[in-house]
Short mmCIF file of C-alpha atoms in Angstrom, two decimals:
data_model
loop_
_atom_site.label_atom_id
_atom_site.label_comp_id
_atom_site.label_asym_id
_atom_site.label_seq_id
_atom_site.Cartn_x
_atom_site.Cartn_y
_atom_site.Cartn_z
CA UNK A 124 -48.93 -17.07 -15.87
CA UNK A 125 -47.73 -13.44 -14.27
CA UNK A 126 -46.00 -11.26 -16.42
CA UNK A 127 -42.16 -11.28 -15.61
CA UNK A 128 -40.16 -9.48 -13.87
CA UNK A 129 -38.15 -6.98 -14.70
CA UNK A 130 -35.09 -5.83 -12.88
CA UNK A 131 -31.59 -3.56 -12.98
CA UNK A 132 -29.29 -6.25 -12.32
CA UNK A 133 -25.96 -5.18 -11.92
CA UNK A 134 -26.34 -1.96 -14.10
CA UNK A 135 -28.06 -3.94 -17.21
CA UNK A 136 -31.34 -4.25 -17.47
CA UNK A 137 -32.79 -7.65 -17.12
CA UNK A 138 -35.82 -9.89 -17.12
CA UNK A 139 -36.65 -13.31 -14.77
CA UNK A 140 -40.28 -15.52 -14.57
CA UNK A 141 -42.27 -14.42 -11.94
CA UNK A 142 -42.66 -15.17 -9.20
CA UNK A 143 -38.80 -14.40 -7.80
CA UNK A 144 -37.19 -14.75 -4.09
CA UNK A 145 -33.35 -14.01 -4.07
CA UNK A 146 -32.60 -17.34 -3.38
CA UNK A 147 -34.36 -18.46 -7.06
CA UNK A 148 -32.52 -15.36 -8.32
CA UNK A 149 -29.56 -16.91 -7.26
CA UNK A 150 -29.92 -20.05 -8.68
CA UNK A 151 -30.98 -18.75 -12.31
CA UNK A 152 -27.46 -17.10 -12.03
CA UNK A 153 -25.85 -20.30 -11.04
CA UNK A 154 -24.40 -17.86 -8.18
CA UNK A 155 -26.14 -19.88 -5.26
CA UNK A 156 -24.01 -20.62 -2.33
CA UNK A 157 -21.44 -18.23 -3.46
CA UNK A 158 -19.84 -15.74 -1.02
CA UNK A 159 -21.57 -12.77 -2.23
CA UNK A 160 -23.85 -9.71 -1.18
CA UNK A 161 -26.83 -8.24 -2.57
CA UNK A 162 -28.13 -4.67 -2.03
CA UNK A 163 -31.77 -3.51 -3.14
CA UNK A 164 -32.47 -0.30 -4.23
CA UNK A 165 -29.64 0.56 -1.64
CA UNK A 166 -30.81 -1.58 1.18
CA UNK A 167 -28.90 -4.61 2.19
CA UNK A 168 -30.25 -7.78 1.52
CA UNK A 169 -28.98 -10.30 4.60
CA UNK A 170 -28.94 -13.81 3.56
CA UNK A 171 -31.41 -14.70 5.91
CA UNK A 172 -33.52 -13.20 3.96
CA UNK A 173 -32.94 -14.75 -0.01
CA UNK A 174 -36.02 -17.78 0.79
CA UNK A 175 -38.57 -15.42 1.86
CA UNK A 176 -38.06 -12.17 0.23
CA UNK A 177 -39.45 -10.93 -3.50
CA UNK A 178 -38.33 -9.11 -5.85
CA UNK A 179 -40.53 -6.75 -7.76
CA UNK A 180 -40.45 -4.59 -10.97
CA UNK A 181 -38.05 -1.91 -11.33
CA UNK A 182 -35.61 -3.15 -8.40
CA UNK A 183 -32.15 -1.96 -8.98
CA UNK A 184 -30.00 -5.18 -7.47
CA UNK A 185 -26.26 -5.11 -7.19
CA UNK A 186 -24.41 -8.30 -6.54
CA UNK A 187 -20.87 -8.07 -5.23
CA UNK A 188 -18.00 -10.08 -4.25
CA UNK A 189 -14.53 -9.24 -2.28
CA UNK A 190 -11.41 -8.94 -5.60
CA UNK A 191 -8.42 -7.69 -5.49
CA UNK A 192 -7.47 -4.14 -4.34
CA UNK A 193 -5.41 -1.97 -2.38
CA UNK B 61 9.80 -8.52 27.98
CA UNK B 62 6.39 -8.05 26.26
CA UNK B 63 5.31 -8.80 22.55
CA UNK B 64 5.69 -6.01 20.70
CA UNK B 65 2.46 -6.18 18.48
CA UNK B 66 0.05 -3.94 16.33
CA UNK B 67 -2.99 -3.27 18.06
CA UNK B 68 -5.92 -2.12 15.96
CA UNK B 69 -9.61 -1.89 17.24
CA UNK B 70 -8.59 -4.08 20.46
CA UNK B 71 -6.55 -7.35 18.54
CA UNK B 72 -3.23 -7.87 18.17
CA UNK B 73 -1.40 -8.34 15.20
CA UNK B 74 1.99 -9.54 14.99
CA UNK B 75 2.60 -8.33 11.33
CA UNK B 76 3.09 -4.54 11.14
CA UNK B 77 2.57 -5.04 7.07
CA UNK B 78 -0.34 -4.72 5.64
CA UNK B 79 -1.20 -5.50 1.95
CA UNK B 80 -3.20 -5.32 -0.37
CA UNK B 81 -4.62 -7.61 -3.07
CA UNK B 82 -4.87 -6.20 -6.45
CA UNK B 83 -2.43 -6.22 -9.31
CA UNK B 84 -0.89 -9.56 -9.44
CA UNK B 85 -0.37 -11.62 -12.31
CA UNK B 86 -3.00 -14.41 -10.46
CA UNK B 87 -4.38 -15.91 -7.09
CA UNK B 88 -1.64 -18.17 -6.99
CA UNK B 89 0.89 -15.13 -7.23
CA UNK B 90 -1.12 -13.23 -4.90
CA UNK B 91 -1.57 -16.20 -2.69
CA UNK B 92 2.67 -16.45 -2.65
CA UNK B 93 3.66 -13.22 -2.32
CA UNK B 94 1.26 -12.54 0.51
CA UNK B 95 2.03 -15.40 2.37
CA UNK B 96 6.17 -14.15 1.99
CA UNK B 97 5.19 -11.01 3.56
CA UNK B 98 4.19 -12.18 6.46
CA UNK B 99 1.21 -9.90 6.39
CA UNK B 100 -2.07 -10.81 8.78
CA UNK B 101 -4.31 -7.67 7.51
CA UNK B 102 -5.09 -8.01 3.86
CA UNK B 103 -7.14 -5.32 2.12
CA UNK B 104 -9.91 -6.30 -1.01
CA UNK B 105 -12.15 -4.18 -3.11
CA UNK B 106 -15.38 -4.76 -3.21
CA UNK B 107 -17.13 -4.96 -7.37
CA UNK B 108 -20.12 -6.27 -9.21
CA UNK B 109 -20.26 -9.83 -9.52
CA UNK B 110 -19.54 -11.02 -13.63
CA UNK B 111 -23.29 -12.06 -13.98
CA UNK B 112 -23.44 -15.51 -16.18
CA UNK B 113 -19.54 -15.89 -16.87
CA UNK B 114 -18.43 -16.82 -13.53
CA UNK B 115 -19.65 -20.34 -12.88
CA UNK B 116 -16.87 -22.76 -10.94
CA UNK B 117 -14.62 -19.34 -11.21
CA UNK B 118 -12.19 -19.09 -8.37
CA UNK B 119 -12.93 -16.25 -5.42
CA UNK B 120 -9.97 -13.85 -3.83
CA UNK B 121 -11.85 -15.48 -0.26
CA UNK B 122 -10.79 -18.67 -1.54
CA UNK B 123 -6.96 -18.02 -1.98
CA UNK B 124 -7.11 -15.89 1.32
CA UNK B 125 -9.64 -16.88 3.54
CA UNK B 126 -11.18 -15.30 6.46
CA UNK B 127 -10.53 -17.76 9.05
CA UNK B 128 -6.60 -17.16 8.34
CA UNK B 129 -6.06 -13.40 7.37
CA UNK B 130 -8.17 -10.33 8.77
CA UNK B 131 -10.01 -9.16 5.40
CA UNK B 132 -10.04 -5.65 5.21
CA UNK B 133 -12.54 -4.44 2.16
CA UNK B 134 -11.87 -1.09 1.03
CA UNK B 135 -13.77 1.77 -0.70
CA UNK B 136 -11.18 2.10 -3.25
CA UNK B 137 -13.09 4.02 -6.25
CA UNK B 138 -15.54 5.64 -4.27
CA UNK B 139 -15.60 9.42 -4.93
CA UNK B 140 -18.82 10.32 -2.35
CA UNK B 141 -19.38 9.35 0.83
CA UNK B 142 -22.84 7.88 -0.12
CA UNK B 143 -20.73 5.40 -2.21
CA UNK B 144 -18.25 4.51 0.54
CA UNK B 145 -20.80 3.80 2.96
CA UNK B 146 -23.00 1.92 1.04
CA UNK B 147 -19.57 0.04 -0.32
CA UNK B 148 -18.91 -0.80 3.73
CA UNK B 149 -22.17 -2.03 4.41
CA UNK B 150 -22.06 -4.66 1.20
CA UNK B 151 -18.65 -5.63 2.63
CA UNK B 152 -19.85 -6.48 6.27
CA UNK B 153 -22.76 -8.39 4.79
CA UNK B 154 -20.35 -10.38 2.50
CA UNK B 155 -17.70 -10.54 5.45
CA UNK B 156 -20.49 -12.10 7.79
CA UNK B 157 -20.90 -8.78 10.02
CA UNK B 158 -17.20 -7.74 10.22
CA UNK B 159 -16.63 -4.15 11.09
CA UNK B 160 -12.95 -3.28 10.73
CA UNK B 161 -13.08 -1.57 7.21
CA UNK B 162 -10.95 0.79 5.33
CA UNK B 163 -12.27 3.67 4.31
CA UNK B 164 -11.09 6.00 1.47
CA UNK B 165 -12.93 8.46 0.03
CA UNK B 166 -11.12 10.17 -3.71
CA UNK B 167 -11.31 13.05 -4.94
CA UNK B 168 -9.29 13.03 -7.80
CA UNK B 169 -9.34 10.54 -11.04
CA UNK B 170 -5.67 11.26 -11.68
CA UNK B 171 -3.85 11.64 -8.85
CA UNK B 172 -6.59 9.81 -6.58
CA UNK B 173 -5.75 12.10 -3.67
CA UNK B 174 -7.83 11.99 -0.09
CA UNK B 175 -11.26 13.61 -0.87
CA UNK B 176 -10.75 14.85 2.84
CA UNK B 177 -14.20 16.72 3.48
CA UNK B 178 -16.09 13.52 2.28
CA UNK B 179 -13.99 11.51 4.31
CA UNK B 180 -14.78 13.36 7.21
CA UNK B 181 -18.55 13.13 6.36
CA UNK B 182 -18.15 9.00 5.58
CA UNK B 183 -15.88 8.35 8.81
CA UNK B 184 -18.77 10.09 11.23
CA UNK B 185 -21.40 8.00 9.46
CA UNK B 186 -19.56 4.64 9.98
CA UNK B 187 -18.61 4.35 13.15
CA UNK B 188 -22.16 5.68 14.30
CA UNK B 189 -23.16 2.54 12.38
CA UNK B 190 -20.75 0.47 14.05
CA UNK B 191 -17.72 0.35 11.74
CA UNK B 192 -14.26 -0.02 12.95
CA UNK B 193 -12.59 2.59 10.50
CA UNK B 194 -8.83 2.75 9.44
CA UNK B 195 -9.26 5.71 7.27
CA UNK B 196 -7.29 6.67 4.53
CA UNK B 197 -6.23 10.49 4.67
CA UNK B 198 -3.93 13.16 3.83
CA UNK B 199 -0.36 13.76 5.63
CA UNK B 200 -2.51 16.76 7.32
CA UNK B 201 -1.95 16.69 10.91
CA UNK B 202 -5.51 18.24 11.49
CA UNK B 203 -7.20 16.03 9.35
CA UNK B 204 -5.25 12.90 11.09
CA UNK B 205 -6.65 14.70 14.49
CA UNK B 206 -10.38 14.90 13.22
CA UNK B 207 -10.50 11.79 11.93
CA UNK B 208 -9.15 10.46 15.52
CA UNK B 209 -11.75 12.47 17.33
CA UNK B 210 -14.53 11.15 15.03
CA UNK B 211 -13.94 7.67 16.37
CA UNK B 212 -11.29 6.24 13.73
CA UNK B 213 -9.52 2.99 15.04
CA UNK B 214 -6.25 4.00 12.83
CA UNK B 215 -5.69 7.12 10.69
CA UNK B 216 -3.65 5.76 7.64
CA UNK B 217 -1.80 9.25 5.72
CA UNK B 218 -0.15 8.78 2.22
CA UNK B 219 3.43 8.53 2.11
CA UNK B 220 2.90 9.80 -1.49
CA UNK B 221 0.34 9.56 -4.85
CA UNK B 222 -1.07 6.12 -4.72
CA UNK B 223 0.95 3.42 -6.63
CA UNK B 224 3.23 5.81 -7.53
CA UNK B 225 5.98 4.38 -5.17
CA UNK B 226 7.84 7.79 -4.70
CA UNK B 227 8.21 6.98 -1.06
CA UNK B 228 7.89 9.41 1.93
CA UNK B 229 7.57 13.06 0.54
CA UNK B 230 6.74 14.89 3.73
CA UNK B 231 8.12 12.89 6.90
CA UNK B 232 8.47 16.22 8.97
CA UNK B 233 4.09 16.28 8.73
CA UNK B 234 3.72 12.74 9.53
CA UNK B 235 6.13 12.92 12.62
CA UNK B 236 3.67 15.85 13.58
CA UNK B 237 0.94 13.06 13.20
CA UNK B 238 2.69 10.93 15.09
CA UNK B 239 3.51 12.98 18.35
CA UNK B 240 -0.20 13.95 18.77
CA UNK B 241 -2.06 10.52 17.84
CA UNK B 242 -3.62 8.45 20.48
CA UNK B 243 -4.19 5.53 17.93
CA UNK B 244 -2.23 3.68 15.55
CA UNK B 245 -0.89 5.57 12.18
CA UNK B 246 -0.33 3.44 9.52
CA UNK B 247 0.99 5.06 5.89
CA UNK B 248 -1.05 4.13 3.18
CA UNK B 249 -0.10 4.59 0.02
CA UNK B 250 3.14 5.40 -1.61
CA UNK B 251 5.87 2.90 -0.73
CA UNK B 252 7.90 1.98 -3.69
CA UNK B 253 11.17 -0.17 -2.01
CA UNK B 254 12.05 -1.68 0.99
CA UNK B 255 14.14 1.59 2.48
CA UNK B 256 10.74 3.16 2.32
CA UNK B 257 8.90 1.33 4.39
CA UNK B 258 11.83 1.12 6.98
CA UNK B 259 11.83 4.93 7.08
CA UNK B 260 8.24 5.10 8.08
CA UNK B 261 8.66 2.72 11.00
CA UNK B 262 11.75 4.51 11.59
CA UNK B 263 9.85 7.26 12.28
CA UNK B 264 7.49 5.78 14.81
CA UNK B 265 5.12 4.48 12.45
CA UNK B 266 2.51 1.77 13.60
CA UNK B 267 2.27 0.11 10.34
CA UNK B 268 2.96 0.35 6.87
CA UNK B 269 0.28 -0.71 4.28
CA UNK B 270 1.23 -1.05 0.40
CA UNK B 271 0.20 -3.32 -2.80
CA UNK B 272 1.52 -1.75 -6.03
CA UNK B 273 5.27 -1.87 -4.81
CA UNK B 274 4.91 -5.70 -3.72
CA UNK B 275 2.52 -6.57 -6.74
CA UNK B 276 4.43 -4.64 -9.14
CA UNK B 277 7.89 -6.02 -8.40
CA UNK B 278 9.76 -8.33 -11.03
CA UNK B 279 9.69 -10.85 -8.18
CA UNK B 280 6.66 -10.29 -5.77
CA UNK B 281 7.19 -13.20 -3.69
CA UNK B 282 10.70 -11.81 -3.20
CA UNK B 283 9.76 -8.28 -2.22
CA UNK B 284 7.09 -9.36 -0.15
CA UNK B 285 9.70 -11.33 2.07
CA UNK B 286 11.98 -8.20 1.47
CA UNK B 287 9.17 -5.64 3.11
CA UNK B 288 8.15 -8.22 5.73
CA UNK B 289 12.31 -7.58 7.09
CA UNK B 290 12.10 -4.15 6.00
CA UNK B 291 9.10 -3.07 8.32
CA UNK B 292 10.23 -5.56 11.41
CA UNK B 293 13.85 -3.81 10.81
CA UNK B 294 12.90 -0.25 11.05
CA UNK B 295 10.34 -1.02 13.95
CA UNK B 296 13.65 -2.73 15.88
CA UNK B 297 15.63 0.58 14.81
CA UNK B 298 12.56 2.94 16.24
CA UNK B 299 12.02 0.72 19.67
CA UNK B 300 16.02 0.62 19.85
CA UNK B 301 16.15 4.34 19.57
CA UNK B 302 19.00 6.03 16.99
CA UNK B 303 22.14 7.44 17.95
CA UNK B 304 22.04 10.83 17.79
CA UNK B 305 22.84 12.70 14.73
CA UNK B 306 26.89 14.53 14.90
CA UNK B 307 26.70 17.00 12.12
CA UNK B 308 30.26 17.94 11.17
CA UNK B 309 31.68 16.14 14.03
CA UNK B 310 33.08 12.65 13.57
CA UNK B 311 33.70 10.16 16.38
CA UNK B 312 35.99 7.62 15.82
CA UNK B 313 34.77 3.98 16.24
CA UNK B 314 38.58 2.17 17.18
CA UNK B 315 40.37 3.34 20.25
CA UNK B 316 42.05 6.38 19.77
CA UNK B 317 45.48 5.55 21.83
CA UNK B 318 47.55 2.49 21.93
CA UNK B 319 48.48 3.44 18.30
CA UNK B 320 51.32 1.82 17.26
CA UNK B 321 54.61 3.88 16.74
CA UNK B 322 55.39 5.98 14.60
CA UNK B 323 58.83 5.47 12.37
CA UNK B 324 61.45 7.91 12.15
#
């Protein structure tokens, strides 16, 4: 068994099993399927990519939605 | 006769109100009042997910989706233009690739004026990238120009502080904006009542875009049906074209003769 993972996850530090894709991510956060979008260590993540792409140690990921503004 | 319609980036828009989403009591208020104005262009901020407490929660895109209103995500709280762009590009992933985007830039935490210099800096970036920027700005006609010149689909000045609803401090700079612009000018910011956002399409405005002073009403459902008639009203008044102004010189309205006589 790998050691986990340990991310920046919206600001807070945070830890997950290894191995992690953004679409298992997802689903720990029960956030799958939800209109969101995800940015890695300032780089977009498309959703095309959530099966097939890894996250490693020390990623900073921000998750954001659309709320209410002016 | 033709439509008369807003036309932004290439679409047309019947609405000439724009609004934005924040500050209502809930969804279902926001939902209401929106759908009163008569708005087509709604604006959202884009924020950090709740991680772990938002499971079954209701989403803003939900209430007001996509396939019925033109989403317009904002940079609202971005004081760089590192931050706006990066803001943008989250919002056209989210939006599935849309471009039209409004960008403002602050400088200041307490009167959240135009950070113009950054703006300039974010707009540049943006539409090299693709973006379809209405861009939030100063009443500064040479600002409004630069912004143009960089590519901006709309320049959007501030009729005053935002949510302050003081109204239109400085029409005599945004009719300057308005005789030299080659695309639409929309104020942003500022409206507080009804008679203000008939002044600024008085004045030959494209658009007017507010929240606070719909979301902050005692009824907003009410006062976003009130600035839906207030914006078509002063765009009739501006294509109808005012009477001139008779300073000191009064014209009477009922025919002068035919009086009837006078006794004794």
């Amino acid at each position: 068994m790998s050691a986990p993972i340990r991310i920046t996850l919206n600001g807070a530090p945070r830890e997950f099993p290894a191995p992690l894709t953004f679409a298992q991510l997802l689903d720990e956060l029960s956030l799958a399927g939800k209109r969101l979008a995800v940015e890695r260590n300032g780089e977009i993540v498309p959703r095309s990519a959530f099966q097939n792409a890894s996250l490693v140690d020390g990623d900073r990921i921000e998750l954001v939605i659309a709320v209410g503004g002016g | 006769m033709a439509k008369d319609t807003l036309v932004i980036a290439g679409k047309s828009y019947e609405s000439r109100l724009l609004v934005g989403t924040g500050k209502y009591k809930d969804f279902d208020e926001t939902r209401r009042a929106i759908e009163a104005s008569g708005a087509q262009i709604v604006t959202v901020a884009i924020r950090r997910t709740n991680i772990g407490q938002n499971a079954g929660e209701p989403n803003l895109l939900d209430v007001l989706p996509p396939s019925k209103y033109t989403i317009l995500p904002n940079t609202a709280g971005c004081y760089t233009a590192q931050d706006a762009i990066r803001t943008l590009r989250l919002a056209r992933e989210l939006l599935d690739g849309h471009s039209l985007v409004k960008l403002e830039v602050l400088a200041d935490q307490k009167t959240l004026f135009p950070h113009m210099p950054e703006t300039l800096v974010a707009a540049k970036a943006l539409v090299a990238e693709g973006f379809q920027v209405m861009v939030y700005c100063s009443d500064d006609p040479v600002m409004a120009r630069q912004l143009e010149e960089l590519g901006c689909v709309a320049v959007m000045p501030l009729a005053s502080l935002i949510g302050s609803g003081m109204g239109i401090l400085n029409p005599w700079n945004l009719q300057i904006i308005l005789d030299n612009a080659h695309v639409p000018v929309l104020v942003d910011a500022g409206i507080g009542t009804a008679s203000d956002a008939t002044i600024a399409m008085e004045l030959g405005c494209d658009g007017v875009l507010m929240n606070t002073a719909i979301a902050k009403a005692k009824d907003p459902v009410r006062m976003g049906r009130a600035m839906k008639l207030a914006v078509e009203a002063g765009r009739e008044a501006f294509l109808a074209g005012r009477m001139a102004k008779k300073p000191y010189e009064a014209s009477a309205s009922s025919p002068e003769t035919g009086l009837i006589q006078k006794i004794g």
